[in-house]
GROMACS .gro file of C-alpha atoms in nm:
model
  400
    1MET     CA    1  -4.867  -3.433   2.012
    2LYS     CA    2  -4.762  -3.014   2.041
    3LYS     CA    3  -4.529  -3.067   2.305
    4THR     CA    4  -4.314  -3.351   2.142
    5LYS     CA    5  -4.316  -3.161   1.857
    6HIS     CA    6  -4.200  -2.812   2.009
    7ALA     CA    7  -3.926  -3.077   2.161
    8LEU     CA    8  -3.808  -3.177   1.907
    9ALA     CA    9  -3.731  -2.824   1.738
   10ALA     CA   10  -3.592  -2.746   2.020
   11PHE     CA   11  -3.322  -3.040   2.004
   12LEU     CA   12  -3.268  -2.970   1.666
   13ALA     CA   13  -3.209  -2.590   1.749
   14GLY     CA   14  -2.940  -2.693   2.015
   15ALA     CA   15  -2.771  -2.955   1.764
   16SER     CA   16  -2.729  -2.731   1.495
   17LEU     CA   17  -2.586  -2.451   1.715
   18LEU     CA   18  -2.388  -2.765   1.826
   19VAL     CA   19  -2.245  -2.797   1.448
   20GLY     CA   20  -2.185  -2.452   1.456
   21ALA     CA   21  -1.991  -2.400   1.752
   22PRO     CA   22  -1.632  -2.526   1.551
   23ALA     CA   23  -1.652  -2.313   1.339
   24LEU     CA   24  -1.712  -1.995   1.574
   25ALA     CA   25  -1.416  -2.104   1.734
   26ALA     CA   26  -1.178  -2.156   1.457
   27VAL     CA   27  -1.179  -1.781   1.443
   28THR     CA   28  -0.880  -1.626   1.523
   29ASP     CA   29  -0.637  -1.311   1.492
   30MET     CA   30  -0.530  -1.176   1.246
   31PRO     CA   31  -0.195  -1.106   1.131
   32GLY     CA   32  -0.131  -0.764   1.142
   33GLY     CA   33  -0.546  -0.683   1.227
   34PRO     CA   34  -0.790  -0.750   1.515
   35ALA     CA   35  -0.811  -1.000   1.783
   36VAL     CA   36  -1.109  -1.184   1.821
   37ASN     CA   37  -1.286  -0.986   2.140
   38GLU     CA   38  -0.953  -0.758   2.092
   39LEU     CA   39  -1.139  -0.411   2.309
   40ASN     CA   40  -0.837  -0.228   2.334
   41PHE     CA   41  -0.691  -0.070   2.019
   42GLN     CA   42  -0.412  -0.279   1.808
   43PRO     CA   43  -0.098  -0.278   1.904
   44PRO     CA   44   0.138   0.039   1.846
   45VAL     CA   45   0.358  -0.008   1.650
   46THR     CA   46   0.542   0.283   1.579
   47LYS     CA   47   0.622   0.641   1.834
   48LEU     CA   48   0.309   0.800   1.744
   49ALA     CA   49   0.019   0.488   1.715
   50GLN     CA   50   0.243   0.471   2.196
   51GLU     CA   51   0.112   0.845   2.179
   52LEU     CA   52  -0.204   0.817   2.049
   53HIS     CA   53  -0.277   0.521   2.338
   54SER     CA   54  -0.136   0.655   2.630
   55LEU     CA   55  -0.362   0.986   2.542
   56HIS     CA   56  -0.685   0.803   2.526
   57THR     CA   57  -0.568   0.671   2.871
   58MET     CA   58  -0.473   0.978   3.010
   59MET     CA   59  -0.789   1.118   2.865
   60LEU     CA   60  -1.016   0.823   2.976
   61ILE     CA   61  -0.885   0.771   3.349
   62ILE     CA   62  -1.013   1.193   3.367
   63CYS     CA   63  -1.391   1.207   3.181
   64LEU     CA   64  -1.361   0.838   3.446
   65VAL     CA   65  -1.252   1.024   3.846
   66ILE     CA   66  -1.487   1.298   3.699
   67PHE     CA   67  -1.779   1.089   3.677
   68LEU     CA   68  -1.697   0.933   3.965
   69ALA     CA   69  -1.669   1.266   4.127
   70VAL     CA   70  -1.982   1.394   3.947
   71PHE     CA   71  -2.196   1.051   4.086
   72GLY     CA   72  -2.093   0.975   4.392
   73VAL     CA   73  -2.122   1.386   4.476
   74MET     CA   74  -2.510   1.353   4.374
   75PHE     CA   75  -2.596   1.037   4.482
   76TYR     CA   76  -2.466   1.094   4.859
   77SER     CA   77  -2.657   1.440   4.857
   78ILE     CA   78  -3.013   1.210   4.703
   79ILE     CA   79  -2.900   0.969   4.983
   80LYS     CA   80  -2.823   1.176   5.343
   81HIS     CA   81  -2.991   1.468   5.242
   82ARG     CA   82  -3.280   1.382   5.176
   83LYS     CA   83  -3.654   1.499   5.265
   84SER     CA   84  -3.732   1.129   5.457
   85LYS     CA   85  -3.489   1.275   5.730
   86GLY     CA   86  -3.617   1.561   5.779
   87HIS     CA   87  -3.353   1.820   5.558
   88GLN     CA   88  -3.438   2.160   5.432
   89PRO     CA   89  -3.265   2.231   5.070
   90ALA     CA   90  -3.046   2.545   5.125
   91ASN     CA   91  -3.169   2.909   5.037
   92PHE     CA   92  -2.950   3.083   4.837
   93HIS     CA   93  -2.870   3.299   4.530
   94GLU     CA   94  -2.473   3.304   4.443
   95SER     CA   95  -2.158   3.138   4.598
   96THR     CA   96  -1.812   3.307   4.489
   97THR     CA   97  -1.630   2.969   4.637
   98VAL     CA   98  -1.857   2.777   4.433
   99GLU     CA   99  -1.836   2.956   4.090
  100VAL     CA  100  -1.441   2.992   4.164
  101ILE     CA  101  -1.443   2.587   4.126
  102TRP     CA  102  -1.614   2.580   3.919
  103THR     CA  103  -1.443   2.800   3.607
  104VAL     CA  104  -0.994   2.721   3.746
  105VAL     CA  105  -1.107   2.348   3.833
  106PRO     CA  106  -1.267   2.223   3.482
  107PHE     CA  107  -1.014   2.513   3.366
  108ILE     CA  108  -0.725   2.366   3.468
  109ILE     CA  109  -0.824   1.998   3.359
  110VAL     CA  110  -0.850   2.115   2.960
  111ILE     CA  111  -0.481   2.285   3.024
  112LEU     CA  112  -0.369   1.938   3.109
  113MET     CA  113  -0.534   1.743   2.793
  114ALA     CA  114  -0.459   2.021   2.619
  115LEU     CA  115  -0.117   2.065   2.637
  116PRO     CA  116  -0.022   1.612   2.545
  117ALA     CA  117  -0.238   1.593   2.292
  118THR     CA  118  -0.125   1.925   2.116
  119LYS     CA  119   0.240   1.840   2.172
  120THR     CA  120   0.111   1.432   1.965
  121VAL     CA  121  -0.073   1.650   1.681
  122VAL     CA  122   0.205   1.883   1.594
  123ALA     CA  123   0.438   1.609   1.533
  124MET     CA  124   0.151   1.381   1.344
  125LYS     CA  125   0.153   1.689   1.060
  126ASP     CA  126   0.545   1.655   1.080
  127THR     CA  127   0.605   1.513   0.775
  128THR     CA  128   0.997   1.632   0.713
  129ASN     CA  129   1.339   1.520   0.660
  130ALA     CA  130   1.102   1.159   0.509
  131ASP     CA  131   1.317   0.889   0.411
  132LEU     CA  132   1.106   0.759   0.164
  133THR     CA  133   0.803   0.931   0.038
  134ILE     CA  134   0.484   0.753  -0.143
  135LYS     CA  135   0.199   0.858  -0.288
  136VAL     CA  136  -0.093   0.663  -0.210
  137THR     CA  137  -0.424   0.745  -0.488
  138GLY     CA  138  -0.771   0.555  -0.331
  139TYR     CA  139  -0.983   0.431  -0.646
  140GLN     CA  140  -1.304   0.296  -0.653
  141TRP     CA  141  -1.196   0.034  -0.515
  142LYS     CA  142  -0.805  -0.016  -0.394
  143TRP     CA  143  -0.469   0.147  -0.400
  144GLY     CA  144  -0.251   0.266  -0.615
  145TYR     CA  145   0.098   0.335  -0.499
  146ASP     CA  146   0.369   0.596  -0.669
  147TYR     CA  147   0.705   0.550  -0.501
  148LEU     CA  148   0.840   0.963  -0.522
  149LYS     CA  149   1.197   1.017  -0.314
  150GLY     CA  150   1.416   0.781  -0.173
  151ASP     CA  151   1.499   0.366  -0.262
  152GLY     CA  152   1.229   0.320  -0.479
  153GLU     CA  153   1.161   0.566  -0.636
  154GLY     CA  154   0.972   0.523  -0.941
  155ILE     CA  155   0.799   0.174  -0.863
  156LYS     CA  156   0.457   0.184  -0.857
  157PHE     CA  157   0.153  -0.072  -0.830
  158LEU     CA  158  -0.226  -0.075  -0.764
  159SER     CA  159  -0.279  -0.332  -0.455
  160THR     CA  160  -0.636  -0.462  -0.496
  161LEU     CA  161  -0.856  -0.703  -0.305
  162THR     CA  162  -0.821  -1.107  -0.340
  163THR     CA  163  -1.007  -1.199  -0.104
  164PRO     CA  164  -1.221  -1.534  -0.297
  165ARG     CA  165  -1.577  -1.373  -0.464
  166SER     CA  166  -1.682  -1.731  -0.300
  167GLN     CA  167  -1.541  -1.648   0.047
  168ILE     CA  168  -1.751  -1.319   0.050
  169ASP     CA  169  -2.117  -1.529  -0.108
  170GLY     CA  170  -2.026  -1.748   0.142
  171ALA     CA  171  -1.981  -2.050  -0.025
  172GLU     CA  172  -1.698  -2.141   0.085
  173PRO     CA  173  -1.552  -2.055   0.483
  174LYS     CA  174  -1.337  -1.739   0.484
  175SER     CA  175  -1.044  -1.749   0.577
  176ASN     CA  176  -0.818  -1.462   1.007
  177THR     CA  177  -0.762  -1.233   0.613
  178TYR     CA  178  -1.109  -1.219   0.514
  179LEU     CA  179  -1.160  -0.926   0.366
  180GLN     CA  180  -0.781  -0.781   0.442
  181GLU     CA  181  -0.637  -0.902   0.178
  182VAL     CA  182  -0.390  -0.750  -0.129
  183ASP     CA  183  -0.253  -0.918  -0.446
  184ASN     CA  184   0.028  -0.508  -0.418
  185PRO     CA  185   0.112  -0.483  -0.060
  186MET     CA  186   0.306  -0.131  -0.021
  187VAL     CA  187   0.627  -0.202   0.090
  188VAL     CA  188   0.844  -0.038   0.347
  189PRO     CA  189   1.148  -0.111   0.561
  190VAL     CA  190   1.128  -0.128   0.860
  191ASN     CA  191   1.293   0.186   1.155
  192LYS     CA  192   1.270   0.496   0.825
  193LYS     CA  193   1.030   0.767   0.815
  194VAL     CA  194   0.804   0.725   0.495
  195ARG     CA  195   0.551   1.027   0.463
  196LEU     CA  196   0.239   0.985   0.250
  197ILE     CA  197   0.089   1.174   0.062
  198THR     CA  198  -0.284   1.155  -0.037
  199THR     CA  199  -0.524   1.198  -0.321
  200ALA     CA  200  -0.814   1.016  -0.492
  201ASN     CA  201  -0.867   0.993  -0.824
  202ASP     CA  202  -1.295   0.966  -0.801
  203VAL     CA  203  -1.414   1.068  -0.485
  204ILE     CA  204  -1.324   1.043  -0.141
  205HIS     CA  205  -1.125   0.811   0.024
  206SER     CA  206  -0.907   0.784   0.373
  207PHE     CA  207  -0.618   0.541   0.413
  208TYR     CA  208  -0.581   0.395   0.795
  209VAL     CA  209  -0.370   0.175   0.935
  210PRO     CA  210  -0.454   0.180   1.283
  211ALA     CA  211  -0.152  -0.056   1.453
  212PHE     CA  212   0.100   0.325   1.302
  213GLY     CA  213  -0.178   0.594   1.417
  214ILE     CA  214  -0.271   0.762   1.089
  215LYS     CA  215  -0.551   0.813   0.919
  216GLN     CA  216  -0.567   1.075   0.631
  217ASP     CA  217  -0.842   1.159   0.396
  218ALA     CA  218  -0.736   1.184   0.061
  219ILE     CA  219  -0.957   1.404  -0.121
  220PRO     CA  220  -0.996   1.409  -0.584
  221GLY     CA  221  -0.802   1.725  -0.667
  222PHE     CA  222  -0.655   1.800  -0.313
  223VAL     CA  223  -0.339   1.683  -0.169
  224ARG     CA  224  -0.281   1.602   0.167
  225ASP     CA  225   0.021   1.424   0.315
  226THR     CA  226   0.118   1.245   0.709
  227TRP     CA  227   0.380   0.940   0.780
  228PHE     CA  228   0.471   0.707   1.038
  229LYS     CA  229   0.758   0.549   1.158
  230ALA     CA  230   0.737   0.140   1.197
  231GLU     CA  231   0.965   0.049   1.492
  232LYS     CA  232   0.834  -0.396   1.376
  233VAL     CA  233   0.866  -0.657   1.113
  234GLY     CA  234   0.542  -0.727   0.995
  235GLU     CA  235   0.263  -0.678   0.793
  236TYR     CA  236  -0.022  -0.434   0.904
  237ARG     CA  237  -0.360  -0.431   0.790
  238GLY     CA  238  -0.635  -0.055   0.733
  239PHE     CA  239  -0.925  -0.013   0.538
  240CYS     CA  240  -1.054   0.279   0.353
  241THR     CA  241  -1.248   0.451   0.629
  242GLU     CA  242  -1.507   0.736   0.362
  243LEU     CA  243  -1.769   0.601   0.214
  244CYS     CA  244  -1.730   0.575  -0.125
  245GLY     CA  245  -1.894   0.317  -0.292
  246LYS     CA  246  -2.122   0.007  -0.367
  247GLU     CA  247  -1.754  -0.166  -0.265
  248HIS     CA  248  -1.612   0.024  -0.020
  249ALA     CA  249  -1.616  -0.289   0.273
  250PHE     CA  250  -1.329  -0.473  -0.022
  251MET     CA  251  -1.065  -0.206  -0.062
  252PRO     CA  252  -0.778  -0.256   0.176
  253VAL     CA  253  -0.473  -0.172   0.343
  254VAL     CA  254  -0.189  -0.386   0.369
  255VAL     CA  255   0.117  -0.251   0.484
  256LYS     CA  256   0.448  -0.481   0.452
  257VAL     CA  257   0.700  -0.394   0.648
  258VAL     CA  258   1.077  -0.568   0.602
  259SER     CA  259   1.413  -0.504   0.663
  260GLU     CA  260   1.569  -0.284   0.518
  261ASP     CA  261   1.833  -0.580   0.302
  262ASP     CA  262   1.502  -0.794   0.282
  263TYR     CA  263   1.371  -0.423   0.139
  264ASN     CA  264   1.612  -0.348  -0.122
  265LYS     CA  265   1.583  -0.681  -0.252
  266TRP     CA  266   1.237  -0.613  -0.334
  267VAL     CA  267   1.332  -0.276  -0.474
  268ASP     CA  268   1.561  -0.474  -0.685
  269ALA     CA  269   1.306  -0.768  -0.759
  270GLN     CA  270   1.070  -0.476  -0.832
  271LYS     CA  271   1.239  -0.279  -1.112
  272LYS     CA  272   1.345  -0.594  -1.292
  273GLN     CA  273   1.008  -0.646  -1.286
  274MET     CA  274   0.857  -0.364  -1.448
  275ALA     CA  275   1.178  -0.378  -1.691
  276ALA     CA  276   1.092  -0.742  -1.833
  277SER     CA  277   0.701  -0.636  -1.825
  278ALA     CA  278   0.698  -0.299  -1.943
  279ASP     CA  279   0.478  -0.193  -2.213
  280ASP     CA  280   0.511  -0.070  -2.559
  281PRO     CA  281   0.233   0.100  -2.673
  282ASN     CA  282   0.358   0.144  -3.031
  283LYS     CA  283   0.348  -0.265  -3.044
  284THR     CA  284   0.104  -0.418  -3.262
  285TYR     CA  285  -0.002  -0.693  -2.987
  286THR     CA  286  -0.134  -1.094  -3.151
  287VAL     CA  287  -0.486  -1.187  -3.069
  288GLN     CA  288  -0.332  -1.425  -2.770
  289GLU     CA  289  -0.144  -1.154  -2.619
  290LEU     CA  290  -0.434  -0.913  -2.537
  291MET     CA  291  -0.633  -1.227  -2.464
  292GLU     CA  292  -0.400  -1.371  -2.113
  293ARG     CA  293  -0.321  -0.985  -2.007
  294GLY     CA  294  -0.659  -0.925  -2.067
  295GLN     CA  295  -0.791  -1.222  -1.840
  296LYS     CA  296  -0.545  -1.034  -1.584
  297VAL     CA  297  -0.630  -0.667  -1.569
  298TYR     CA  298  -1.008  -0.772  -1.579
  299ALA     CA  299  -0.967  -0.979  -1.270
  300SER     CA  300  -0.788  -0.700  -1.159
  301ASN     CA  301  -1.064  -0.412  -1.165
  302CYS     CA  302  -1.346  -0.567  -1.331
  303ALA     CA  303  -1.476  -0.935  -1.206
  304VAL     CA  304  -1.541  -0.755  -0.819
  305CYS     CA  305  -1.852  -0.596  -0.999
  306HIS     CA  306  -1.876  -0.783  -1.335
  307GLN     CA  307  -1.833  -1.124  -1.173
  308PRO     CA  308  -1.552  -1.363  -1.273
  309ASN     CA  309  -1.831  -1.480  -1.508
  310GLY     CA  310  -1.893  -1.172  -1.655
  311LYS     CA  311  -2.252  -1.173  -1.499
  312GLY     CA  312  -2.293  -0.867  -1.346
  313GLY     CA  313  -2.451  -0.745  -1.021
  314GLY     CA  314  -2.679  -0.475  -0.890
  315ALA     CA  315  -2.621  -0.130  -1.029
  316PHE     CA  316  -2.383  -0.300  -1.260
  317PRO     CA  317  -2.433  -0.514  -1.614
  318ALA     CA  318  -2.406  -0.848  -1.769
  319LEU     CA  319  -2.089  -0.815  -1.968
  320ASP     CA  320  -2.143  -1.200  -2.069
  321GLY     CA  321  -2.438  -1.051  -2.381
  322GLY     CA  322  -2.418  -0.692  -2.279
  323LYS     CA  323  -2.473  -0.465  -2.536
  324ILE     CA  324  -2.158  -0.255  -2.520
  325VAL     CA  325  -1.919  -0.515  -2.504
  326THR     CA  326  -2.093  -0.659  -2.886
  327GLY     CA  327  -2.196  -0.329  -2.986
  328PRO     CA  328  -1.998  -0.074  -3.221
  329VAL     CA  329  -1.615  -0.017  -3.059
  330ALA     CA  330  -1.589   0.310  -2.960
  331ASP     CA  331  -1.859   0.281  -2.749
  332HIS     CA  332  -1.682   0.019  -2.542
  333VAL     CA  333  -1.349   0.251  -2.581
  334SER     CA  334  -1.543   0.523  -2.448
  335ILE     CA  335  -1.745   0.415  -2.159
  336VAL     CA  336  -1.379   0.218  -2.043
  337LEU     CA  337  -1.195   0.565  -2.066
  338HIS     CA  338  -1.457   0.824  -1.849
  339GLY     CA  339  -1.699   0.609  -1.689
  340LYS     CA  340  -2.111   0.600  -1.657
  341ASN     CA  341  -2.329   0.654  -1.333
  342ALA     CA  342  -2.192   0.394  -1.089
  343MET     CA  343  -1.942   0.269  -1.366
  344PRO     CA  344  -1.566   0.454  -1.231
  345ASN     CA  345  -1.315   0.575  -1.554
  346TRP     CA  346  -1.066   0.334  -1.551
  347SER     CA  347  -0.754   0.660  -1.774
  348HIS     CA  348  -0.575   0.546  -1.482
  349LEU     CA  349  -0.412   0.209  -1.654
  350ASN     CA  350  -0.201   0.233  -1.989
  351ASP     CA  351  -0.318   0.179  -2.353
  352VAL     CA  352  -0.172  -0.169  -2.294
  353GLU     CA  353  -0.407  -0.272  -1.997
  354LEU     CA  354  -0.763  -0.098  -2.148
  355ALA     CA  355  -0.674  -0.282  -2.536
  356ALA     CA  356  -0.623  -0.569  -2.381
  357VAL     CA  357  -0.884  -0.587  -2.160
  358ILE     CA  358  -1.177  -0.401  -2.379
  359THR     CA  359  -0.992  -0.730  -2.595
  360TYR     CA  360  -1.095  -0.950  -2.347
  361GLU     CA  361  -1.383  -0.882  -2.224
  362ARG     CA  362  -1.566  -0.855  -2.662
  363ASN     CA  363  -1.424  -1.202  -2.696
  364SER     CA  364  -1.483  -1.456  -2.367
  365TRP     CA  365  -1.758  -1.638  -2.230
  366SER     CA  366  -2.047  -1.637  -2.470
  367ASN     CA  367  -1.913  -1.278  -2.642
  368LYS     CA  368  -1.742  -1.408  -2.938
  369THR     CA  369  -1.732  -1.044  -3.152
  370GLY     CA  370  -1.323  -1.112  -3.313
  371ASP     CA  371  -1.275  -0.709  -3.196
  372VAL     CA  372  -0.893  -0.689  -3.178
  373VAL     CA  373  -0.837  -0.360  -3.020
  374GLN     CA  374  -0.464  -0.265  -3.044
  375PRO     CA  375  -0.265   0.055  -2.793
  376ALA     CA  376  -0.315   0.307  -3.065
  377GLN     CA  377  -0.657   0.333  -3.103
  378VAL     CA  378  -0.702   0.358  -2.678
  379ARG     CA  379  -0.467   0.653  -2.762
  380GLU     CA  380  -0.568   0.817  -3.047
  381ALA     CA  381  -0.983   0.817  -2.791
  382ARG     CA  382  -0.782   0.903  -2.553
  383GLY     CA  383  -0.666   1.180  -2.756
  384ASN     CA  384  -1.063   1.334  -2.776
  385LYS     CA  385  -1.024   1.138  -3.160
  386SER     CA  386  -1.376   1.049  -3.305
  387ALA     CA  387  -1.546   0.778  -3.208
  388ASN     CA  388  -1.658   0.686  -3.581
  389ALA     CA  389  -1.204   0.742  -3.624
  390VAL     CA  390  -1.166   0.464  -3.309
  391GLY     CA  391  -1.491   0.194  -3.428
  392ALA     CA  392  -1.241   0.219  -3.809
  393ALA     CA  393  -0.948   0.128  -3.687
  394ALA     CA  394  -1.102  -0.165  -3.526
  395ASP     CA  395  -1.255  -0.253  -3.815
  396ALA     CA  396  -0.930  -0.242  -4.013
  397ALA     CA  397  -0.727  -0.434  -3.745
  398LYS     CA  398  -1.020  -0.715  -3.695
  399ASN     CA  399  -1.034  -0.759  -4.097
  400SER     CA  400  -0.681  -0.786  -4.161
   0.00000   0.00000   0.00000
């Protein structure tokens, strides 16, 4: 009986592996990202990345030659001069020849490795004569892009992960761009030198795109820079490489390299969109306008921690029925502006966006407070107005 049970268990285990096989076989290379069973770096699309690949290969060959030479001599000596063959150990204390060899040879090796490496490092730091300058700001947990100089000057947006929560939770099959897809990729023209200025709003992040051969820390209060010049049209993916908090794995980098004509079309479309959707901080918005806008802001910024249904999780409390969103408006505005504990501050969002998302949270799910927060109230809170004044303004708006 026991043998039968064991045989049945083994059969079921084998069947489960066969059932899982198609899912494993369905995994494909990520466009612009890592490939299945990839052993080397991602294919380079910039001269800097090509030089890094060449340096890596050269140094790997040098290390391999050293390894084979050292261990070859060692094992030859062990086998050919072993005691069982009657060999006696040599008895000497100094050898000028040996000392010269083990000083000169490593020095030559270091020089051979240092010269090309230094040339590449110096080139990596040369951010002059850039065609385009983009400021990259790390947030918990997204990237912000501000186009400072060149075509597209004035364009700014946030880039947020768009992988569905159902895939992250394992409820749906994962796509081949899992955790490497965003709503707004950085867009740059091909064959143009792009200077990136990196900083951060909260903690240390690190901006990394393997195909470009660039990796630059983004540090709060500091400005660092790097550059790249992509030579091939396509989408290229990277990620934050500095442990920056709970959602560290969920802030990818996506850079879309397009032709110069397509880039000019994108710039025109972005500027028209910005002009059409420009927020008026002095306008009094209707509840419907705030709720519609707030839902979008919540999905892009808040849902990753508090969940789309407002139920929260871990260090992030539920907003559905939560004491902050059903309590005094002033406290709600303050915590969104300034953050608390694991909650980052959202002061980089404009007054309209903050007013909209606070109104949305206070009137969604089971929350039916009836509170309406206007941009002017957020502006007052930014100006260090008293909490009572902000709360009074919210009450006046609700009762009007």
